[in-house]
Each structure stands twice: as C-alpha cells, then as structure tokens.
mmCIF file of C-alpha atoms and ligand atoms in Angstrom:
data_model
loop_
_atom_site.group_PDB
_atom_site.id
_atom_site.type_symbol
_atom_site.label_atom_id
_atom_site.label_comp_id
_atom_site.label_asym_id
_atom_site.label_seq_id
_atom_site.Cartn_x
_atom_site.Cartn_y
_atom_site.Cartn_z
ATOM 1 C CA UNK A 299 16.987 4.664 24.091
ATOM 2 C CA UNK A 300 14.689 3.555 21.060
ATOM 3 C CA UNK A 301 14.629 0.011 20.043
ATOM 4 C CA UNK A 302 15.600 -0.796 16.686
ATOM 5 C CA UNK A 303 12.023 -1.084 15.049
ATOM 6 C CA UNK A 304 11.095 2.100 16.929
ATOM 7 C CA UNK A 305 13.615 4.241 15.708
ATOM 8 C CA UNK A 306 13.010 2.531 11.986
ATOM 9 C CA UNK A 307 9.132 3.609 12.560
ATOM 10 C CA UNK A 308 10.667 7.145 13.659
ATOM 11 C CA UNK A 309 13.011 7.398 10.724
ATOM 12 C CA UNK A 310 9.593 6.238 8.446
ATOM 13 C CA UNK A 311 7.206 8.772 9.706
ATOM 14 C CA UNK A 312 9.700 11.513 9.088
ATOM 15 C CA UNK A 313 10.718 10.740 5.849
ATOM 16 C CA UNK A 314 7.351 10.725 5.023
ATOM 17 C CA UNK A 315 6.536 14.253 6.396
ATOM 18 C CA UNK A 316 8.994 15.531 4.081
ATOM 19 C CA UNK A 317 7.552 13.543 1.127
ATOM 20 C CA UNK A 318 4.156 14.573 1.889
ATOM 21 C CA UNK A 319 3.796 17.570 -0.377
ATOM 22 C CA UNK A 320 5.814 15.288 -3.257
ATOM 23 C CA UNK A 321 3.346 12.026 -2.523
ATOM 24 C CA UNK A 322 0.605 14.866 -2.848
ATOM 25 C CA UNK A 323 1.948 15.900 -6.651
ATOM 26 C CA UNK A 324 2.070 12.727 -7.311
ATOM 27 C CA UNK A 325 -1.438 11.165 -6.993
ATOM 28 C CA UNK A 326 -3.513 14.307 -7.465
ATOM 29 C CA UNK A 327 -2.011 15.318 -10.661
ATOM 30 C CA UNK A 328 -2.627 11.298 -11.503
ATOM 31 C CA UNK A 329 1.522 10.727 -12.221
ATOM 32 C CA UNK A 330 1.401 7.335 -11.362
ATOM 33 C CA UNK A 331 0.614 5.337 -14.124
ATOM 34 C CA UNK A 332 0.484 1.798 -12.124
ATOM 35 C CA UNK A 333 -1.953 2.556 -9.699
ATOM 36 C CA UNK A 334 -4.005 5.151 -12.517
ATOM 37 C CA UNK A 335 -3.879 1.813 -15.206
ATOM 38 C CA UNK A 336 -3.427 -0.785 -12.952
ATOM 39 C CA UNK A 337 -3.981 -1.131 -9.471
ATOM 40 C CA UNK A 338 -6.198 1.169 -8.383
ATOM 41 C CA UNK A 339 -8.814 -0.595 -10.904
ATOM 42 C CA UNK A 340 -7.346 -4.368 -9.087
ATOM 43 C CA UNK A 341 -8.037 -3.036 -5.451
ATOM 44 C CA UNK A 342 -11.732 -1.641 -6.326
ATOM 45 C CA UNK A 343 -12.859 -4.630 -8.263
ATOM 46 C CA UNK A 344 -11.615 -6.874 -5.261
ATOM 47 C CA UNK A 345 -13.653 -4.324 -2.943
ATOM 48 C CA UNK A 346 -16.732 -5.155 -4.676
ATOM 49 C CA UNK A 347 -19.412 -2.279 -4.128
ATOM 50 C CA UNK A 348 -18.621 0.257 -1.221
ATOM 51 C CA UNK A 349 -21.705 1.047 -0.500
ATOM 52 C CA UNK A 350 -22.525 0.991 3.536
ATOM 53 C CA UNK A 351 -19.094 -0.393 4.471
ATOM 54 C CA UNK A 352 -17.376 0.535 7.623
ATOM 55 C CA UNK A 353 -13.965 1.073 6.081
ATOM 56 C CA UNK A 354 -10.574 1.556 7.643
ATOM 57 C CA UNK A 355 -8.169 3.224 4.875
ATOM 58 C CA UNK A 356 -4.615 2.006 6.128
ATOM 59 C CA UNK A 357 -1.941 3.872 5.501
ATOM 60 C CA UNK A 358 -3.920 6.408 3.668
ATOM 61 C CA UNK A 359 -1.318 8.749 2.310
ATOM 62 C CA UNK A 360 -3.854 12.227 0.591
ATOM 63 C CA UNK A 361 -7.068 10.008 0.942
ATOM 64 C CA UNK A 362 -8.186 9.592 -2.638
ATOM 65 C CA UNK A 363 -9.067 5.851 -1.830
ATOM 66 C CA UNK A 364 -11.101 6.961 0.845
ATOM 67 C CA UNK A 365 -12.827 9.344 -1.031
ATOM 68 C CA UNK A 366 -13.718 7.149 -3.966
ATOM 69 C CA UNK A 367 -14.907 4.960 -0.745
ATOM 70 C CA UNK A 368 -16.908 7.693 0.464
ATOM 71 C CA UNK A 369 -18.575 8.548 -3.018
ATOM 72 C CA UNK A 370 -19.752 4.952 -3.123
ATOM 73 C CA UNK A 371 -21.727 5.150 0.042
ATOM 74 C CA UNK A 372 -18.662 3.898 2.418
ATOM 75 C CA UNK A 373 -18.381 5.425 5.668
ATOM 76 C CA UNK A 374 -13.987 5.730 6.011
ATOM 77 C CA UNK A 375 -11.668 6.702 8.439
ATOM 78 C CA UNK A 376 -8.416 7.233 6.786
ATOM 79 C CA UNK A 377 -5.470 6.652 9.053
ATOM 80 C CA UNK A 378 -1.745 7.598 8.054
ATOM 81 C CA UNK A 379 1.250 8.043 10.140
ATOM 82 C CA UNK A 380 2.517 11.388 7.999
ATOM 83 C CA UNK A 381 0.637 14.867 9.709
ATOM 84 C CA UNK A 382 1.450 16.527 6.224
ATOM 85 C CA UNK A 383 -0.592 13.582 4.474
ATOM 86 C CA UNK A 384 -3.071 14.070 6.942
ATOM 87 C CA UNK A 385 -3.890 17.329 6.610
ATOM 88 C CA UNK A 386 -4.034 17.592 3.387
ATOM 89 C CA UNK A 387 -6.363 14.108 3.023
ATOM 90 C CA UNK A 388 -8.479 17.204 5.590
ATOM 91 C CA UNK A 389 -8.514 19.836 3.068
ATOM 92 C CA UNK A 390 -10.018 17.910 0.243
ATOM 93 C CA UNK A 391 -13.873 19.201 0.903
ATOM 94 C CA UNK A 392 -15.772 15.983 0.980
ATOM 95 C CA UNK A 393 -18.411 17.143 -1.272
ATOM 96 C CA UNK A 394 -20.192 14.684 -3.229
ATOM 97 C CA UNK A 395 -19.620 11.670 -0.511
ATOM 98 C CA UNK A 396 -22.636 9.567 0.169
ATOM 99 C CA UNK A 397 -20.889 8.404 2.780
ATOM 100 C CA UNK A 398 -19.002 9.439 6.017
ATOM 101 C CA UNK A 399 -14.815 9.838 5.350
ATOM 102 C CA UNK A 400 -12.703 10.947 8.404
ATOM 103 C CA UNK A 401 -8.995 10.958 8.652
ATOM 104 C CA UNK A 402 -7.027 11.240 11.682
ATOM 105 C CA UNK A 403 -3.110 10.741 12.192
ATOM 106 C CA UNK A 404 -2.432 7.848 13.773
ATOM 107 C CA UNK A 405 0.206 4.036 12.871
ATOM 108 C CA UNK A 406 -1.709 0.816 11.727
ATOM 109 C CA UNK A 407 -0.153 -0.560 14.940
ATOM 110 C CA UNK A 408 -2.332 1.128 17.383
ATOM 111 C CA UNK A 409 -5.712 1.994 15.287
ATOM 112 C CA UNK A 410 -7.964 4.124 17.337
ATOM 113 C CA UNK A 411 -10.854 2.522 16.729
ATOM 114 C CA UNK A 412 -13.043 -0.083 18.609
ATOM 115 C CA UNK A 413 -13.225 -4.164 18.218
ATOM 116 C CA UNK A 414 -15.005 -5.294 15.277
ATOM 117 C CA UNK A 415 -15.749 -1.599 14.136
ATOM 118 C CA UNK A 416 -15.146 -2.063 10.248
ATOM 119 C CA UNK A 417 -16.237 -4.754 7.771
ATOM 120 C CA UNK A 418 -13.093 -3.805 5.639
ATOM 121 C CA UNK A 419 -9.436 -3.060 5.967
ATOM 122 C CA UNK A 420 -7.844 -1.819 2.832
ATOM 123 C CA UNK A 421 -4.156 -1.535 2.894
ATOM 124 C CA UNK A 422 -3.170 0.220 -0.603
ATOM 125 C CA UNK A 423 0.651 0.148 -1.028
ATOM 126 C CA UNK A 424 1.408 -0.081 2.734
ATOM 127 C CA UNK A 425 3.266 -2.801 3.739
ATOM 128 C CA UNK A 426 6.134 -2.377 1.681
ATOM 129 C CA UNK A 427 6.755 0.628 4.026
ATOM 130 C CA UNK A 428 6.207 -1.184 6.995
ATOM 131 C CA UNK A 429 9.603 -2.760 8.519
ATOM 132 C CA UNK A 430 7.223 -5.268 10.482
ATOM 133 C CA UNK A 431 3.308 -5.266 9.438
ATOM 134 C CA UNK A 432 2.867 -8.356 11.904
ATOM 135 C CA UNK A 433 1.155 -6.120 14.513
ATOM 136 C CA UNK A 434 -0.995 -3.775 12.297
ATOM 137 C CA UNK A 435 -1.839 -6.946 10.931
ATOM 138 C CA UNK A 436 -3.060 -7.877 14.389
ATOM 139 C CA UNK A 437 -4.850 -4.824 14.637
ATOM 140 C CA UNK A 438 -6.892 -5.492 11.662
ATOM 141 C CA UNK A 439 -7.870 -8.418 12.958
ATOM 142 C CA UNK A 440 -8.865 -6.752 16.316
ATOM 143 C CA UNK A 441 -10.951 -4.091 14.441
ATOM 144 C CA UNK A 442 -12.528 -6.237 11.957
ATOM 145 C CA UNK A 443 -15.737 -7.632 12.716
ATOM 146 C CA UNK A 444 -15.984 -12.077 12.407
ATOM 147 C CA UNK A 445 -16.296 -11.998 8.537
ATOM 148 C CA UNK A 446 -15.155 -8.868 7.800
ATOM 149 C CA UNK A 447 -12.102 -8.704 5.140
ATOM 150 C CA UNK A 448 -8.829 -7.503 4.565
ATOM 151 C CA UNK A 449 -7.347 -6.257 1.203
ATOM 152 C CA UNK A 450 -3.910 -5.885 0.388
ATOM 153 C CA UNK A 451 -2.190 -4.360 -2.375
ATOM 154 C CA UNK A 452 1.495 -4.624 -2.210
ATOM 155 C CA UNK A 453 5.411 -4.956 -3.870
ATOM 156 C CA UNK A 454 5.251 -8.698 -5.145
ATOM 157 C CA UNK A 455 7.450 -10.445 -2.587
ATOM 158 C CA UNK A 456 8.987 -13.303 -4.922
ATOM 159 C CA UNK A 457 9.699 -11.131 -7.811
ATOM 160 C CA UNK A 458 10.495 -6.834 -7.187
ATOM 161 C CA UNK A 459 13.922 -5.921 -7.076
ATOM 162 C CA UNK A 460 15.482 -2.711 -6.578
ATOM 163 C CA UNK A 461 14.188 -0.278 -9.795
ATOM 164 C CA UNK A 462 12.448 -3.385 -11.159
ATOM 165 C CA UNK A 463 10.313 -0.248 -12.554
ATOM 166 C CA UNK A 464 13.339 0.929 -14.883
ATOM 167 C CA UNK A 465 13.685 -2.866 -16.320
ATOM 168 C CA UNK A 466 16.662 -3.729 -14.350
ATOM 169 C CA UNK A 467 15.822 -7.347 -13.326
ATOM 170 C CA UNK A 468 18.447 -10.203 -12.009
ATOM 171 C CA UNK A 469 16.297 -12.038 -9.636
ATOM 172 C CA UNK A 470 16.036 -12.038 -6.310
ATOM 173 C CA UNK A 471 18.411 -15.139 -4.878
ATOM 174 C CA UNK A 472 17.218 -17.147 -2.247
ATOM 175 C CA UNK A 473 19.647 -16.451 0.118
ATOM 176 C CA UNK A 474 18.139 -12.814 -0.099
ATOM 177 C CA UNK A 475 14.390 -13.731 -0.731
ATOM 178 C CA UNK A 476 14.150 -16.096 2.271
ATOM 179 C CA UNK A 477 14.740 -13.233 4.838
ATOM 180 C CA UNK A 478 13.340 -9.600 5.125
ATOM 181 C CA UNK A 479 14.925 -7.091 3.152
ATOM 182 C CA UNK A 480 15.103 -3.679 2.432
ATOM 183 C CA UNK A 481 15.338 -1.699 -0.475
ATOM 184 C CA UNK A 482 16.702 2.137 -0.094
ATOM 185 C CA UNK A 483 15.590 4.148 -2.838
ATOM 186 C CA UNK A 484 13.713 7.471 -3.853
ATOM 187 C CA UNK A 485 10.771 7.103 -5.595
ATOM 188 C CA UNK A 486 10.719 8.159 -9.558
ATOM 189 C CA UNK A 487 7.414 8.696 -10.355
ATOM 190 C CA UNK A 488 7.316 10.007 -14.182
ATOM 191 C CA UNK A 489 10.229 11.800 -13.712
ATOM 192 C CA UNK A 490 9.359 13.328 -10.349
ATOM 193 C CA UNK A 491 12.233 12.707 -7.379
ATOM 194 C CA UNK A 492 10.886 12.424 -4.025
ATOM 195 C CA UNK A 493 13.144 14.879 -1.789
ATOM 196 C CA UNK A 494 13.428 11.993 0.988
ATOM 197 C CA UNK A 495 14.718 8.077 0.385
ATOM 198 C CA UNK A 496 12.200 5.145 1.087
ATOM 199 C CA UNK A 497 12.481 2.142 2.182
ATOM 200 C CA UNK A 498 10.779 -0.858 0.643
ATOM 201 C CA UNK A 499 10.736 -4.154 2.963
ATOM 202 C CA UNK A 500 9.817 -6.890 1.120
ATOM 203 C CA UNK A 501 9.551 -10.739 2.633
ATOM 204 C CA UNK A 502 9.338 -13.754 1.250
ATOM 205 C CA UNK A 503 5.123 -14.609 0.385
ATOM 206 C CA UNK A 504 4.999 -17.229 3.330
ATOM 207 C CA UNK A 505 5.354 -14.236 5.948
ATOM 208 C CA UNK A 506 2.135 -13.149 4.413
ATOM 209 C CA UNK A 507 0.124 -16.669 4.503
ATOM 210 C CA UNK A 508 1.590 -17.252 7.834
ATOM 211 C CA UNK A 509 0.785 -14.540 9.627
ATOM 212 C CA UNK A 510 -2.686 -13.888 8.568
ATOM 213 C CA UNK A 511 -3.375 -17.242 9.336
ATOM 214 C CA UNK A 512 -1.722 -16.920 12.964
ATOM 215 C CA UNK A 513 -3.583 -13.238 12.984
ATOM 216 C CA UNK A 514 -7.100 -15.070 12.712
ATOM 217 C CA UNK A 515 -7.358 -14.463 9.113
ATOM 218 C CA UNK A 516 -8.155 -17.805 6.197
ATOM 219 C CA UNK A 517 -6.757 -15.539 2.987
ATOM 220 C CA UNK A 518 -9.473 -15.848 0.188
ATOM 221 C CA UNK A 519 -8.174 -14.552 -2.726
ATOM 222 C CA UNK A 520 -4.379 -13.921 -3.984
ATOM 223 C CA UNK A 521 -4.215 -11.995 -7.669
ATOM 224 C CA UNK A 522 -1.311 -10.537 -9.275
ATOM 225 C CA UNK A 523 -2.554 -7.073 -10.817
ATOM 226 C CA UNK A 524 -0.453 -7.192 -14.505
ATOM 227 C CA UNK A 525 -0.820 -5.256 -18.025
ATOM 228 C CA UNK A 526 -3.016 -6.831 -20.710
ATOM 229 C CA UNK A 527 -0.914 -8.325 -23.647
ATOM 230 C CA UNK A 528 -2.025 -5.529 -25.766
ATOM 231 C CA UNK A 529 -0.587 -2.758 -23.086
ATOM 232 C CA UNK A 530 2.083 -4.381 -23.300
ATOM 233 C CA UNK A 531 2.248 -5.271 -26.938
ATOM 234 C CA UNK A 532 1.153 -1.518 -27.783
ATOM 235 C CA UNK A 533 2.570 0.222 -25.005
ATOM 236 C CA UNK A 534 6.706 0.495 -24.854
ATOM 237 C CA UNK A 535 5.850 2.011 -21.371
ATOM 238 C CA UNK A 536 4.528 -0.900 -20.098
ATOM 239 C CA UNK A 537 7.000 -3.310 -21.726
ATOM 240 C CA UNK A 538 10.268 -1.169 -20.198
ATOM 241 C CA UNK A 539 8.384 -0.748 -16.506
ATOM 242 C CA UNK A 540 6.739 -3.877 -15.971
ATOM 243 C CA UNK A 541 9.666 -6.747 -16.570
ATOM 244 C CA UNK A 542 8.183 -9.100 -14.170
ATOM 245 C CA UNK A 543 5.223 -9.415 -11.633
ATOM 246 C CA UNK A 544 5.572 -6.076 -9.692
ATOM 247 C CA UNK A 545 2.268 -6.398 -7.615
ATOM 248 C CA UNK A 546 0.210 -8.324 -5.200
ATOM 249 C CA UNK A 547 -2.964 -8.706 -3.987
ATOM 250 C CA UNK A 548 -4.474 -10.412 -1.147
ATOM 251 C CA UNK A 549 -7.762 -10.752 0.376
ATOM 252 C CA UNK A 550 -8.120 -12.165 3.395
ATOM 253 C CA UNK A 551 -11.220 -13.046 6.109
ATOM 254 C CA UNK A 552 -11.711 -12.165 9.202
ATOM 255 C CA UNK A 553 -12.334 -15.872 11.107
HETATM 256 C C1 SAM B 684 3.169 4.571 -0.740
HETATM 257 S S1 SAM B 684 2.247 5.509 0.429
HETATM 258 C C2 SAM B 684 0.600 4.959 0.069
HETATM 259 C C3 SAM B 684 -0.419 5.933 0.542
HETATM 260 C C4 SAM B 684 -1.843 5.629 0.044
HETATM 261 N N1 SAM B 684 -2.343 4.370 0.540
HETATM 262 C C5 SAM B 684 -1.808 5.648 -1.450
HETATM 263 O O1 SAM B 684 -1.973 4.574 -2.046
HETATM 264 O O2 SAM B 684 -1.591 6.736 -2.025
HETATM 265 C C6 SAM B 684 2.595 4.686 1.980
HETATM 266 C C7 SAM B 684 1.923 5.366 3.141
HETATM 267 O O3 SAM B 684 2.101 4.611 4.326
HETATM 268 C C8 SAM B 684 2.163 5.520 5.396
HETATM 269 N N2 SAM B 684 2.729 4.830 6.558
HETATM 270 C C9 SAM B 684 3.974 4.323 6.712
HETATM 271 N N3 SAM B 684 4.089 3.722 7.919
HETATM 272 C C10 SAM B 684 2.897 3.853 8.538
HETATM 273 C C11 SAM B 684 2.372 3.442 9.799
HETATM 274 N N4 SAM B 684 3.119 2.760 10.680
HETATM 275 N N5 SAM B 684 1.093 3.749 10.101
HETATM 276 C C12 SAM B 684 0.319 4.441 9.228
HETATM 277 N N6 SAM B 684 0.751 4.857 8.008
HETATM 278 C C13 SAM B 684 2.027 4.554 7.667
HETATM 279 C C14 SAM B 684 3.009 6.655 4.848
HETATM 280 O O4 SAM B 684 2.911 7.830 5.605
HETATM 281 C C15 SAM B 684 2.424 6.770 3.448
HETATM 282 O O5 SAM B 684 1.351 7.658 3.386
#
C-alpha cells in the first residue's frame, strides 16, 4: 500500500510525463511571459556569474536553466522527476557550453550526488509542485558544500490564489493561509492548455524560514520578482495578470 505522500509523488510524476511534450511548447517557443520578462531575469541576477559553479538544477523540467548555466562556464546536472522532460533536456546538443551540463532522472528527495558536491542549488518554479519540499530541502543541504547557496524561485505563499494570473483575486483567509494547501488547476500558458491538471501547494512563508533554518540553512536574501510601473502602466498584460505579488525569491546559505 502507498502512503499518502507517496502516492501524491506518484500521481505528480505522472502527470508530469503527460505534460512533458506541453511544458516543452511552452518554454522553447518562449510562451511564458513571467519567467521570459520576469523571473528568469530575478533568478540569474540573484545567481550572480555562473562561471565555475558546481550547479544542481532542481526540478529541471527541458533544461534551459541549465543550459544558460552551462554557457556561462557552470558545470550542471539537471535533475527532474518527468523521463519525458528528461530526455528531451538530453536532446538539446550542448553546443556552445563552456561548461559541463548533465541531466539524469531522478526526485529532489534522493539527489544522486555526493556531500558537499555543488556550490549552488537552484530550484526554478519547484516547490509549488512539491506536496512536501522539507526533505529535498534536506538534501540540498546534504549536497551543498559549508557556504554554498540555495535559490528559490517560487508561487508567493501570502498572496497567489487560484488563477491569480487571470485577475481573479479575494485573498487568501487565514484559516486557509495558515495550513498547506493545494490548488488543482491546468496550466494556461498564452492560451495553451496543459492536457494533465497540476497541483500547486502553497504554505504559509514561515514553513519556508523555518525549515531552512532547521535544514542548516541562515536565508540571505528574500525578493519579490514584480513588473516595473511602466509594464504595468504601458502594458494591459501585465496590469490583468499580475493583481498582486505572484512570486518569490529566496536565497539561502549553506551553514
Ligand atoms: C513548473 S516545472 C519547472 C521546470 C523547470 N525548472 C522550469 O522552470 O522550466 C516543475 C518541474 O518540477 C518537476 N518535479 C516535480 N516533482 C519533482 C520531484 N519530486 N523531483 C524532481 N522534479 C520534480 C516536474 O517534473 C517539472 O519539470
């Protein structure tokens, strides 16, 4: 018999195998506006320069993290649960990296990889799709050297509520926000449907402090990746999708 958060894990992986070839779509034909605009600018710029890093690429869906890594000088293993991700985060030739990028299936809660192996963990839109990131979050700190640091770029836990992206905001209340929840949707990425539903688990932002604290971790930076006034000012995009604080991103050190 599986336990509950193995069979949530199970239900996870599978939905992303059949959202592989839509996740896929989505990124390499650059759909996403908040991660083309927004984020993926936020999580590079907390990075800092790539170059010689031992990364670990959590969660790392096609790879194109990795590979901008990679190009920088980064030497990357990209690990994602989803074989279809996987393989095709394989078939991208890695032409033009300076550095070493590998990618091997494989959870955040057992990382195949030695102690202190990395000086950097990046977690790009992960743990919103974990149902309990406290032990990848103990892996990280197992396989990041004394130092080393964690980034995290996430759902904003005080303020994303189901389609926050279509403007539909009411708050979360706090008999809600003060335990875990999850949100069931399928994504709706510029008018793409994924085939399979998500879930998003969001918790309240003390789960976060607390257990990267407990993990070994002191957290050294917390930003909230937004819109400049004048994308939003200029942009009706931007004023209908981003209502409130959507994102999150945390940087944490290795003790
Ligand atoms: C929203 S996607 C983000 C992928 C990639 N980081 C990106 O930004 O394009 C979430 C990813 O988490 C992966 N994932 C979910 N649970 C996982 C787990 N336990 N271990 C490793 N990857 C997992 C999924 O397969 C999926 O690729």
């Amino acid at each position: 018999m599986e336990d509950t958060a193995e069979a949530i894990a199970n239900l996870t992986r599978r939905r992303w195998e059949d959202n592989a070839e839509y996740w896929v779509q989505v990124i390499r034909d650059r759909r996403d506006r908040y991660r083309v605009e927004l984020t993926d600018a936020a999580v590079l710029d907390a990075i800092g320069d790539g170059t010689g890093l031992r990364v670990l690429d959590a969660g790392c869906g096609e790879g194109y993290l990795a590979r901008t890594l990679a190009a920088q000088g980064a030497d990357v293993l990209g690990v994602d649960v989803s074989q279809g991700l996987i393989d095709a985060a394989c078939a991208v030739p890695s032409r033009g990296a300076r550095g070493s990028l590998s990618f091997v299936r494989a959870s955040v809660d057992d990382v195949p990889a030695a102690d202190g192996e990395f000086d950097l963990v990046v977690a790009n839109h992960l743990f919103s799709h974990l149902q309990d990131p406290t032990p990848a979050i103990g892996e990280f700190a197992r396989v990041l050297r004394g130092g080393g640091r964690l980034v995290v770029l996430t759902l904003h836990p005080c303020f994303y509520v189901e389609n926050s992206e279509q403007g539909a905001m009411n708050g979360v209340p706090a008999s809600r926000y003060f335990r875990q929840r999850g949100v069931d949707q399928y994504f709706n990425v510029d008018g793409l449907e994924s085939p399979s539903m998500i879930t998003s688990w969001l918790r309240p932002l003390e789960y976060y402090s607390g257990t990267l604290r407990d993990a070994g971790f002191v957290i050294s930076d917390l930003r909230e990746p937004h819109p400049t006034p004048e994308q939003l000012r200029d942009d009706p995009w931007w004023r209908k999708g981003f209502p409130t604080a959507l994102f999150m991103l945390l940087v944490a050190e290795r003790r």
